[in-house]
Short mmCIF file of C-alpha atoms in Angstrom, two decimals:
data_model
loop_
_atom_site.label_atom_id
_atom_site.label_comp_id
_atom_site.label_asym_id
_atom_site.label_seq_id
_atom_site.Cartn_x
_atom_site.Cartn_y
_atom_site.Cartn_z
CA UNK Z 1 118.51 119.84 92.83
CA UNK Z 2 119.03 118.39 96.00
CA UNK Z 3 115.91 116.47 95.94
CA UNK Z 4 117.20 114.82 92.59
CA UNK Z 5 120.35 113.50 94.31
CA UNK Z 6 119.75 110.42 95.73
CA UNK Z 7 121.72 109.93 99.20
CA UNK Z 8 120.75 106.26 100.76
CA UNK Z 9 117.56 107.65 101.73
CA UNK Z 10 117.07 107.61 105.62
CA UNK Z 11 114.14 104.74 105.01
CA UNK Z 12 110.75 104.67 105.10
CA UNK Z 13 108.39 104.72 101.96
CA UNK Z 14 109.19 106.74 99.11
CA UNK Z 15 105.77 108.05 96.63
CA UNK Z 16 107.66 109.82 94.19
CA UNK Z 17 106.63 107.07 90.93
CA UNK Z 18 102.51 107.60 92.15
CA UNK Z 19 101.94 109.64 89.79
CA UNK Z 20 103.84 107.99 87.41
CA UNK Z 21 102.59 104.84 87.92
CA UNK Z 22 98.96 106.50 87.59
CA UNK Z 23 99.74 107.99 84.61
CA UNK Z 24 100.36 104.30 83.18
CA UNK Z 25 97.21 102.73 85.00
CA UNK Z 26 94.71 105.51 83.18
CA UNK Z 27 96.48 104.46 79.68
CA UNK Z 28 95.35 100.95 79.54
CA UNK Z 29 98.41 99.52 81.14
CA UNK Z 30 97.31 96.83 83.92
CA UNK Z 31 99.18 96.89 87.09
CA UNK Z 32 102.10 93.83 87.68
CA UNK Z 33 100.72 91.07 90.39
CA UNK Z 34 102.75 91.30 93.19
CA UNK Z 35 104.02 87.15 95.10
CA UNK Z 36 101.30 86.64 97.89
CA UNK Z 37 101.94 83.60 100.15
CA UNK Z 38 98.57 82.08 99.72
CA UNK Z 39 99.17 80.17 102.82
CA UNK Z 40 97.90 78.17 105.18
CA UNK Z 41 99.46 79.58 108.88
CA UNK Z 42 98.55 78.06 112.16
CA UNK Z 43 99.07 78.03 115.82
CA UNK Z 44 98.16 76.81 118.88
CA UNK Z 45 98.75 76.94 123.10
CA UNK Z 46 99.76 73.37 124.42
CA UNK Z 47 100.74 72.52 127.98
CA UNK Z 48 104.17 73.70 127.88
CA UNK Z 49 104.07 76.05 125.47
CA UNK Z 50 103.17 77.45 121.41
CA UNK Z 51 103.43 75.37 118.32
CA UNK Z 52 103.42 77.63 114.94
CA UNK Z 53 102.82 75.74 111.60
CA UNK Z 54 102.91 76.84 107.66
CA UNK Z 55 102.89 75.49 104.34
CA UNK Z 56 104.96 76.31 101.92
CA UNK Z 57 103.94 77.75 98.50
CA UNK Z 58 104.06 81.35 97.53
CA UNK Z 59 102.20 82.23 94.10
CA UNK Z 60 102.04 84.52 91.92
CA UNK Z 61 98.34 84.55 90.52
CA UNK Z 62 97.51 81.31 89.79
CA UNK Z 63 101.53 80.16 88.94
CA UNK Z 64 103.26 78.81 91.79
CA UNK Z 65 106.23 80.55 92.44
CA UNK Z 66 108.18 78.93 94.99
CA UNK Z 67 107.69 75.18 95.94
CA UNK Z 68 109.80 75.70 99.12
CA UNK Z 69 109.44 79.25 100.64
CA UNK Z 70 109.97 79.74 104.44
CA UNK Z 71 106.73 81.35 106.57
CA UNK Z 72 107.68 81.17 110.06
CA UNK Z 73 110.10 84.15 110.29
CA UNK Z 74 112.48 84.49 114.14
CA UNK Z 75 111.48 88.04 115.80
CA UNK Z 76 113.07 86.97 119.46
CA UNK Z 77 114.91 83.63 120.55
CA UNK Z 78 111.11 83.32 121.84
CA UNK Z 79 108.82 84.51 119.79
CA UNK Z 80 108.17 83.63 115.82
CA UNK Z 81 105.63 85.19 113.47
CA UNK Z 82 104.53 83.05 110.85
CA UNK Z 83 102.77 85.59 107.59
CA UNK Z 84 99.86 85.42 105.10
CA UNK Z 85 99.13 87.84 102.79
CA UNK Z 86 101.58 89.75 100.53
CA UNK Z 87 104.63 88.08 100.81
CA UNK Z 88 106.61 91.87 100.53
CA UNK Z 89 104.78 93.21 103.18
CA UNK Z 90 105.09 90.27 105.55
CA UNK Z 91 108.95 90.16 105.12
CA UNK Z 92 109.43 94.21 105.53
CA UNK Z 93 106.86 93.44 108.94
CA UNK Z 94 108.84 91.07 110.01
CA UNK Z 95 112.12 92.87 109.13
CA UNK Z 96 111.00 95.91 111.25
CA UNK Z 97 111.26 94.55 114.84
CA UNK Z 98 110.41 96.14 118.07
CA UNK Z 99 110.82 94.96 121.73
CA UNK Z 100 107.34 95.45 122.18
CA UNK Z 101 106.48 93.42 119.64
CA UNK Z 102 102.18 93.10 119.16
CA UNK Z 103 101.50 96.38 120.27
CA UNK Z 104 103.57 98.22 117.67
CA UNK Z 105 101.97 95.63 114.96
CA UNK Z 106 98.29 97.27 116.49
CA UNK Z 107 99.85 100.74 115.95
CA UNK Z 108 101.73 100.42 113.09
CA UNK Z 109 99.25 98.35 110.96
CA UNK Z 110 96.44 100.32 112.38
CA UNK Z 111 96.94 104.20 111.70
CA UNK Z 112 100.50 104.12 109.37
CA UNK Z 113 99.63 101.13 106.76
CA UNK Z 114 95.52 101.34 107.42
CA UNK Z 115 95.11 98.17 105.47
CA UNK Z 116 97.17 99.02 102.61
CA UNK Z 117 99.96 96.74 103.58
CA UNK Z 118 98.00 93.27 103.32
CA UNK Z 119 99.88 91.58 106.13
CA UNK Z 120 98.05 88.92 108.24
CA UNK Z 121 100.08 87.36 111.05
CA UNK Z 122 99.95 84.48 113.34
CA UNK Z 123 102.28 85.34 116.19
CA UNK Z 124 103.56 82.97 119.20
CA UNK Z 125 105.43 82.97 121.83
CA UNK Z 126 106.81 81.92 125.98
CA UNK Z 127 107.86 84.32 128.13
CA UNK Z 128 107.51 84.92 132.16
CA UNK Z 129 104.07 84.77 132.28
CA UNK Z 130 104.06 81.71 129.85
CA UNK Z 131 102.42 81.34 126.70
CA UNK Z 132 100.99 83.48 124.02
CA UNK Z 133 99.57 83.29 121.18
CA UNK Z 134 98.32 86.03 118.59
CA UNK Z 135 96.89 87.05 115.59
CA UNK Z 136 96.89 90.33 113.87
CA UNK Z 137 94.86 91.44 110.87
CA UNK Z 138 95.79 93.67 107.73
CA UNK Z 139 93.82 96.85 109.13
CA UNK Z 140 95.54 96.50 112.77
CA UNK Z 141 92.92 94.25 114.91
CA UNK Z 142 94.65 91.65 117.02
CA UNK Z 143 92.98 88.79 118.85
CA UNK Z 144 94.80 86.40 121.34
CA UNK Z 145 94.00 83.02 121.34
CA UNK Z 146 94.07 79.48 122.47
CA UNK Z 147 94.26 78.62 118.42
CA UNK Z 148 94.10 80.46 115.42
CA UNK Z 149 94.38 79.61 111.30
CA UNK Z 150 95.15 82.63 108.98
CA UNK Z 151 95.27 82.44 105.21
CA UNK Z 152 93.13 81.12 101.90
CA UNK Z 153 93.87 77.57 103.86
CA UNK Z 154 92.30 78.75 107.35
CA UNK Z 155 88.81 77.34 107.00
CA UNK Z 156 90.78 73.87 106.25
CA UNK Z 157 92.79 74.62 109.10
CA UNK Z 158 90.40 75.85 111.56
CA UNK Z 159 87.95 72.62 110.85
CA UNK Z 160 90.94 70.25 112.41
CA UNK Z 161 91.39 72.54 115.50
CA UNK Z 162 87.67 72.82 116.57
CA UNK Z 163 87.43 69.14 116.22
CA UNK Z 164 90.65 68.11 118.11
CA UNK Z 165 91.54 70.64 119.86
CA UNK Z 166 91.60 70.08 123.75
CA UNK Z 167 93.42 71.88 126.62
CA UNK Z 168 96.91 70.73 128.05
CA UNK Z 169 97.98 68.50 124.66
CA UNK Z 170 101.34 67.19 124.87
CA UNK Z 171 104.20 67.80 122.63
CA UNK Z 172 103.85 65.36 120.66
CA UNK Z 173 100.21 65.99 120.08
CA UNK Z 174 100.64 69.67 119.52
CA UNK Z 175 103.04 68.63 116.64
CA UNK Z 176 100.74 66.47 115.38
CA UNK Z 177 97.97 68.17 115.82
CA UNK Z 178 99.13 71.29 114.15
CA UNK Z 179 101.12 69.38 111.25
CA UNK Z 180 97.27 67.71 110.50
CA UNK Z 181 95.55 71.00 110.09
CA UNK Z 182 98.60 72.42 107.88
CA UNK Z 183 97.82 69.28 105.54
CA UNK Z 184 94.02 69.99 105.39
CA UNK Z 185 95.01 73.33 104.39
CA UNK Z 186 97.77 71.90 101.64
CA UNK Z 187 95.50 69.53 99.88
CA UNK Z 188 92.18 71.23 100.13
CA UNK Z 189 93.39 74.76 99.20
CA UNK Z 190 94.46 75.73 95.82
CA UNK Z 191 96.59 79.00 97.31
CA UNK Z 192 98.54 76.48 99.83
CA UNK Z 193 100.54 73.52 99.40
CA UNK Z 194 103.77 71.55 99.21
CA UNK Z 195 105.26 71.25 103.03
CA UNK Z 196 104.81 71.94 106.71
CA UNK Z 197 106.95 73.57 108.66
CA UNK Z 198 106.42 73.39 112.14
CA UNK Z 199 108.38 75.49 115.27
CA UNK Z 200 107.53 74.54 118.94
CA UNK Z 201 108.58 77.42 121.64
CA UNK Z 202 108.62 76.30 124.89
CA UNK Z 203 110.22 78.05 127.56
CA UNK Z 204 114.26 78.62 127.27
CA UNK Z 205 113.84 76.33 124.14
CA UNK Z 206 112.34 77.20 120.51
CA UNK Z 207 113.10 74.50 117.89
CA UNK Z 208 112.25 75.47 114.08
CA UNK Z 209 111.57 72.05 112.07
CA UNK Z 210 111.84 73.26 108.95
CA UNK Z 211 110.24 71.06 106.21
CA UNK Z 212 108.77 68.63 109.23
CA UNK Z 213 106.50 66.82 106.28
CA UNK Z 214 106.73 66.39 103.09
CA UNK Z 215 103.85 65.12 101.75
CA UNK Z 216 104.58 66.30 97.95
CA UNK Z 217 107.01 64.27 96.70
CA UNK Z 218 108.32 65.00 93.36
CA UNK Z 219 107.35 61.82 91.63
CA UNK Z 220 107.29 62.83 87.57
CA UNK Z 221 111.58 63.25 87.05
CA UNK Z 222 112.80 61.67 84.06
CA UNK Z 223 115.15 58.73 84.99
CA UNK Z 224 117.55 59.65 82.00
CA UNK Z 225 117.08 63.47 82.55
CA UNK Z 226 118.18 65.31 79.44
CA UNK Z 227 121.18 65.31 78.44
CA UNK Z 228 122.44 68.06 75.49
CA UNK Z 229 125.59 67.54 73.55
CA UNK Z 230 128.26 70.16 73.92
CA UNK Z 231 127.91 71.94 70.73
CA UNK Z 232 124.23 72.04 70.48
CA UNK Z 233 123.41 75.15 70.95
CA UNK Z 234 125.03 78.00 68.21
CA UNK Z 235 127.15 80.42 69.40
CA UNK Z 236 127.51 83.87 67.39
CA UNK Z 237 130.83 84.96 69.54
CA UNK Z 238 132.19 84.23 72.97
CA UNK Z 239 134.26 86.20 75.66
CA UNK Z 240 136.36 85.02 78.18
CA UNK Z 241 137.09 87.17 81.07
CA UNK Z 242 139.68 85.60 83.27
CA UNK Z 243 138.90 86.79 87.24
CA UNK Z 244 141.92 87.86 88.28
CA UNK Z 245 142.33 86.95 92.31
CA UNK Z 246 141.83 89.59 94.85
CA UNK Z 247 144.83 90.98 96.23
CA UNK Z 248 145.33 91.04 99.72
CA UNK Z 249 146.75 93.90 101.88
CA UNK Z 250 148.38 92.63 104.92
CA UNK Z 251 150.07 94.61 107.82
CA UNK Z 252 153.70 94.82 107.08
CA UNK Z 253 156.29 96.13 109.58
CA UNK Z 254 157.09 99.49 110.08
CA UNK Z 255 160.03 100.95 107.86
CA UNK Z 256 163.32 101.20 109.31
CA UNK Z 257 164.27 104.90 110.05
CA UNK B 1 98.35 94.86 77.98
CA UNK B 2 99.54 94.50 81.31
CA UNK B 3 103.29 97.10 82.15
CA UNK B 4 105.00 94.55 81.90
CA UNK B 5 104.37 92.99 78.93
CA UNK B 6 105.04 96.59 77.05
CA UNK B 7 108.67 95.70 76.60
CA UNK B 8 108.85 91.88 76.88
CA UNK B 9 111.68 89.95 78.50
CA UNK B 10 113.17 86.61 79.71
CA UNK B 11 115.92 86.48 81.93
CA UNK B 12 116.90 82.96 83.58
CA UNK B 13 119.32 81.68 86.37
CA UNK B 14 120.50 78.37 87.23
CA UNK B 15 122.79 76.73 89.87
CA UNK B 16 125.72 74.38 88.68
CA UNK B 17 129.03 72.95 90.54
CA UNK B 18 130.42 75.59 92.12
CA UNK B 19 129.44 77.99 89.10
CA UNK B 20 126.37 80.06 87.91
CA UNK B 21 124.83 81.05 84.79
CA UNK B 22 122.35 83.97 83.64
CA UNK B 23 120.82 84.10 80.84
CA UNK B 24 118.37 86.63 79.00
CA UNK B 25 117.13 87.07 75.66
CA UNK B 26 117.75 90.34 73.53
CA UNK B 27 114.57 91.67 72.08
CA UNK B 28 113.58 94.99 73.01
CA UNK B 29 109.95 96.08 71.88
CA UNK B 30 107.49 98.57 71.95
CA UNK B 31 104.35 96.78 72.44
CA UNK B 32 104.10 94.12 69.56
CA UNK B 33 106.66 96.39 67.40
CA UNK B 34 110.60 95.26 67.77
CA UNK B 35 112.72 98.57 68.02
CA UNK B 36 116.09 96.54 69.20
CA UNK B 37 117.58 93.42 68.98
CA UNK B 38 120.74 93.84 70.89
CA UNK B 39 119.16 94.80 74.47
CA UNK B 40 121.07 93.67 77.66
CA UNK B 41 119.02 92.69 80.73
CA UNK B 42 121.83 90.96 82.32
CA UNK B 43 124.56 93.60 84.32
CA UNK B 44 127.80 92.93 86.28
CA UNK B 45 127.73 94.81 89.88
CA UNK B 46 131.19 92.87 90.66
CA UNK B 47 133.43 90.18 89.12
CA UNK B 48 131.17 87.40 91.01
CA UNK B 49 127.66 89.11 91.05
CA UNK B 50 125.28 89.66 88.14
CA UNK B 51 121.85 91.26 88.55
CA UNK B 52 119.22 90.22 85.34
CA UNK B 53 116.34 92.70 85.35
CA UNK B 54 113.16 91.88 83.39
CA UNK B 55 109.82 94.27 83.25
CA UNK B 56 109.80 97.40 81.89
CA UNK B 57 113.60 98.35 80.31
CA UNK B 58 113.55 101.84 81.59
CA UNK B 59 112.72 100.91 85.70
CA UNK B 60 115.18 98.26 84.80
CA UNK B 61 118.27 100.51 83.81
CA UNK B 62 117.32 103.18 86.52
CA UNK B 63 117.25 100.44 89.07
CA UNK B 64 120.57 99.38 87.56
CA UNK B 65 121.81 102.51 88.11
CA UNK B 66 120.91 103.05 92.00
CA UNK B 67 122.15 99.49 93.01
CA UNK B 68 125.38 99.86 91.05
CA UNK B 69 125.33 103.85 92.51
CA UNK B 70 125.23 101.71 96.23
CA UNK B 71 127.21 98.86 95.73
CA UNK B 72 130.22 101.60 94.65
CA UNK B 73 129.68 103.69 97.61
CA UNK B 74 129.35 99.92 99.88
CA UNK B 75 133.02 99.44 98.14
CA UNK B 76 134.39 102.47 99.41
CA UNK B 77 133.17 102.03 103.20
CA UNK B 78 133.64 98.64 103.29
CA UNK B 79 136.66 98.49 100.94
CA UNK B 80 135.29 94.59 99.80
CA UNK B 81 132.71 93.79 97.15
CA UNK B 82 129.37 92.76 98.67
CA UNK B 83 128.57 89.16 99.27
CA UNK B 84 125.22 87.80 96.95
CA UNK B 85 123.39 87.90 100.14
CA UNK B 86 123.53 91.15 101.55
CA UNK B 87 123.14 92.49 97.69
CA UNK B 88 119.91 91.02 97.73
CA UNK B 89 118.58 92.64 100.63
CA UNK B 90 119.49 95.43 99.42
CA UNK B 91 117.37 95.43 96.10
CA UNK B 92 114.78 94.26 98.11
CA UNK B 93 114.71 97.50 100.60
CA UNK B 94 115.09 99.65 97.34
CA UNK B 95 111.91 98.32 95.70
CA UNK B 96 110.06 97.97 99.10
CA UNK B 97 111.10 101.80 99.37
CA UNK B 98 108.37 102.51 96.73
CA UNK B 99 105.60 99.88 97.78
CA UNK B 100 102.79 102.24 96.64
CA UNK B 101 104.27 103.58 93.59
CA UNK B 102 106.70 100.48 92.72
CA UNK B 103 109.20 99.80 90.02
CA UNK B 104 108.11 97.69 87.40
CA UNK B 105 111.02 95.53 87.49
CA UNK B 106 111.85 91.76 88.67
CA UNK B 107 115.79 91.22 89.07
CA UNK B 108 116.98 88.14 89.50
CA UNK B 109 120.42 88.31 91.38
CA UNK B 110 123.22 85.79 91.05
CA UNK B 111 126.33 85.56 92.53
CA UNK B 112 129.35 83.77 93.92
CA UNK B 113 129.83 84.13 97.63
CA UNK B 114 131.74 83.14 100.54
CA UNK B 115 133.74 79.81 99.34
CA UNK B 116 132.24 80.52 96.00
CA UNK B 117 129.52 79.25 96.76
CA UNK B 118 127.10 80.10 94.14
CA UNK B 119 123.80 81.79 95.11
CA UNK B 120 120.68 82.84 93.06
CA UNK B 121 117.79 84.75 93.97
CA UNK B 122 114.54 86.50 92.45
CA UNK B 123 111.89 88.84 93.84
CA UNK B 124 109.07 90.17 93.01
CA UNK B 125 108.58 94.21 91.65
CA UNK B 126 108.24 95.00 95.60
CA UNK B 127 110.85 93.04 96.75
CA UNK B 128 110.07 90.14 98.02
CA UNK B 129 112.67 87.49 98.08
CA UNK B 130 112.50 84.23 96.84
CA UNK B 131 115.59 82.07 97.67
CA UNK B 132 116.70 78.39 95.52
CA UNK B 133 118.58 76.44 95.29
CA UNK B 134 118.07 75.37 91.88
CA UNK B 135 116.97 77.94 89.44
CA UNK B 136 115.06 81.06 89.04
CA UNK B 137 113.16 82.91 86.42
CA UNK B 138 111.72 85.70 85.38
CA UNK B 139 109.95 88.24 82.48
CA UNK B 140 106.64 87.76 80.22
CA UNK B 141 108.11 84.18 79.42
CA UNK B 142 108.47 83.31 82.74
CA UNK B 143 105.64 80.63 82.79
CA UNK B 144 107.65 78.43 79.96
CA UNK B 145 110.94 78.96 81.88
CA UNK B 146 109.30 77.26 84.68
CA UNK B 147 108.55 74.61 82.94
CA UNK B 148 111.72 74.23 80.92
CA UNK B 149 113.72 74.62 83.53
CA UNK B 150 111.71 72.31 85.64
CA UNK B 151 112.38 69.49 83.47
CA UNK B 152 115.92 70.44 82.05
CA UNK B 153 117.63 71.23 84.88
CA UNK B 154 120.03 68.57 87.03
CA UNK B 155 122.06 69.52 90.41
CA UNK B 156 125.76 69.72 90.12
CA UNK B 157 126.27 70.65 86.61
CA UNK B 158 129.68 71.29 85.29
CA UNK B 159 130.21 74.84 83.37
CA UNK B 160 129.95 73.38 79.53
CA UNK B 161 126.83 71.31 80.91
CA UNK B 162 125.32 74.00 82.41
CA UNK B 163 125.47 76.13 79.56
CA UNK B 164 123.97 74.07 77.38
CA UNK B 165 121.20 73.38 80.04
CA UNK B 166 120.30 76.94 80.76
CA UNK B 167 120.30 77.84 76.57
CA UNK B 168 118.01 75.30 75.47
CA UNK B 169 115.82 76.14 78.33
CA UNK B 170 115.59 79.78 77.53
CA UNK B 171 115.16 79.35 73.79
CA UNK B 172 112.54 76.89 74.63
CA UNK B 173 110.60 79.30 76.53
CA UNK B 174 110.95 82.04 74.24
CA UNK B 175 110.70 80.55 71.17
CA UNK B 176 106.39 79.99 73.05
CA UNK B 177 106.64 83.86 74.23
CA UNK B 178 106.02 86.72 71.49
CA UNK B 179 107.68 89.07 73.41
CA UNK B 180 111.01 87.65 74.22
CA UNK B 181 113.77 86.07 72.20
CA UNK B 182 116.20 87.61 69.23
CA UNK B 183 118.83 85.04 70.72
CA UNK B 184 120.31 85.03 73.83
CA UNK B 185 122.99 86.39 75.80
CA UNK B 186 124.14 83.94 78.72
CA UNK B 187 127.35 84.36 81.16
CA UNK B 188 128.62 80.96 83.10
CA UNK B 189 130.33 82.44 85.93
CA UNK B 190 133.21 79.96 87.52
CA UNK B 191 135.64 81.23 90.22
CA UNK B 192 138.14 81.96 87.94
CA UNK B 193 136.25 83.00 84.74
CA UNK B 194 133.46 84.37 82.98
CA UNK B 195 132.19 83.31 79.84
CA UNK B 196 130.17 85.35 77.96
CA UNK B 197 128.26 83.72 74.75
CA UNK B 198 125.33 85.18 72.50
CA UNK B 199 123.56 82.59 70.87
CA UNK B 200 121.36 82.48 68.02
CA UNK B 201 117.76 81.98 68.14
CA UNK B 202 114.80 82.39 66.07
CA UNK B 203 114.54 85.74 65.17
CA UNK B 204 111.01 86.28 64.73
#
């Protein structure tokens, strides 16, 4: 029964539940929905580097599961990556880092995942040869562009870029344009929402402006709030366990002979 | 009917002042028939770390056993308990290994980390982590739970007030869901003690 005992596996996918799940699907039980990042993600190249932007909404079907999630992920101090699509896939791809990242991404997405891993990325960074911006699609193709948008809100954001982008933008203009594009996605696309995250990468310095703009504050909070009197909930039984402080073992002196 | 609705479940975790609370309903069903009214969905990993598993009950129990196994190996190697953030990554990895044939479970992880800072997070059935500073929900009653927690939650609640709030939010939500309910287990964990309470709810 060597196969049944779970020594922690060396990694990679395990397919042993596929047959069971297929059998359940045949019996009429529908597969669950996965967390998707509906998303608007954008990137543009300005005179000194790259600016990336993303919204912060994560959806589960029509429900907002997370109002402030992080979609801009760290790859290297000078390379950041935004992800759209199935959230688990983008997080997994992000954590499988490689130095020669774009090439690996192409190979992995194309040969290995073959589009089953639904992750679309906007990747930007600055190295010795200058600023670079790439997009990676779920099936593995890549583009290198001066400005790019991905995700369900990409059309709204691209309309902003196409009308206002020009070469040689300054840092402030770049950040403003990225924020405008993300806001277009937030307000016009239902799969994107909440706040604007921005990341500015230049030679030698990276600034991650988390929640750079908060255009959707929560205004419906009741001023009094709910307050429940103690004992309002009916309790059948209570069990109290005291937590013992952990005993620390410190090095002692050697015993004398 | 979706695979998640086969057994029915509701799990919620909330953050308070230097404490957290995690709660679940007690019903175990087979589609519309109720089979047990004392089913536990929240399990202890170590003194200050709990995991609640909603979704298919068999996958919840298997996943719990695997996770406890990995944690015990970690304890033997590292001679200490796992931090909640590390544990969340472990659960996420275990779930993602089964990307193309997943466990039908949505875990809710709650623990006290360094300096007894409360930590909560939930993942979807593939392992995508969602950290939150206020509350996390999962299960068939999750949509009602989102609404109830959104209105009832206040930051920095003391343990007693947190207990009342999470219990009322749980009760209000499961009363609107046919597949979960029949009372609730609520655990409130502070740095010095754990209070586990069984609360009375509608038995329909």
